[in-house]
Amino acid sequence: MTENTPGGAPEPAKSPEPSGVDLARVALRAAKEAARARGDAAQQKKQARRGGLRSGARADGRDPMALGSAINRLITERGWEAPAAVGGVMGRWPQIVGEDVAKHCVPEKYDEEERVLTVRCDSTAWATNLRLLAPTLVARLNEDLGHGRVTLIKVQGPVGPARRYGPLRAPGSTGPGDTYG
């Protein structure tokens, strides 16, 4: 319904301002929605304190998983594939190099940046033997780990006994270290 103004143009009818009862209904509806939102948030906090949110019938990221799957996921997320593979090689060292070599030569460390595997031998003879076998061993390791994971095998001989300094030592003497390495 429209009213005519003195100029003759129709003026649209204005909706009446909400009265006291209508304002009360609007305020009650807003309060209920706010309470519902607070209740949902409080319920989630309460569940988190009790041991985490529980998933329903459908699978999601919070569901339990097998230990092997969790470890594989962690290795992939952190980018630890190469160090884990090299660690596996160190665990399988006797199968890779053979029992005889494994008795006398032990892998010590792997430098991922330089891709160098350091191996310690128990005698200089075994160190020389392993230096001769190094190219074949690098090829075998790269076949197992992936191309280019190991570029060099650094072979170290035995470590001599610790130097003892005392009153009966000659200054500048290398002592028993002369016969090792």
XYZ file of N, CA, C and O in Angstrom, residues 16-26:
44
model
N 7.122 -0.938 9.884
C 7.139 -0.399 11.239
C 8.402 -0.838 11.963
O 8.942 -1.899 11.716
N 8.926 0.013 12.844
C 10.098 -0.302 13.660
C 9.718 -1.451 14.577
O 8.586 -1.526 15.055
N 10.697 -2.387 14.821
C 10.346 -3.502 15.707
C 9.986 -2.982 17.101
O 10.655 -2.103 17.636
N 8.945 -3.544 17.618
C 8.496 -3.115 18.938
C 9.225 -3.932 20.005
O 10.088 -4.743 19.693
N 8.871 -3.777 21.221
C 9.538 -4.428 22.349
C 9.548 -5.938 22.248
O 10.555 -6.587 22.506
N 8.429 -6.553 21.856
C 8.332 -8.013 21.779
C 9.211 -8.516 20.642
O 9.922 -9.514 20.786
N 9.171 -7.832 19.473
C 9.990 -8.244 18.336
C 11.478 -8.106 18.657
O 12.286 -8.966 18.301
N 11.855 -7.021 19.320
C 13.259 -6.841 19.719
C 13.696 -7.945 20.675
O 14.826 -8.442 20.596
N 12.816 -8.352 21.553
C 13.137 -9.416 22.503
C 13.360 -10.737 21.772
O 14.273 -11.502 22.102
N 12.532 -11.026 20.749
C 12.683 -12.268 19.975
C 14.017 -12.289 19.222
O 14.716 -13.293 19.199
N 14.367 -11.149 18.600
C 15.631 -11.054 17.856
C 16.808 -11.233 18.815
O 17.770 -11.967 18.528
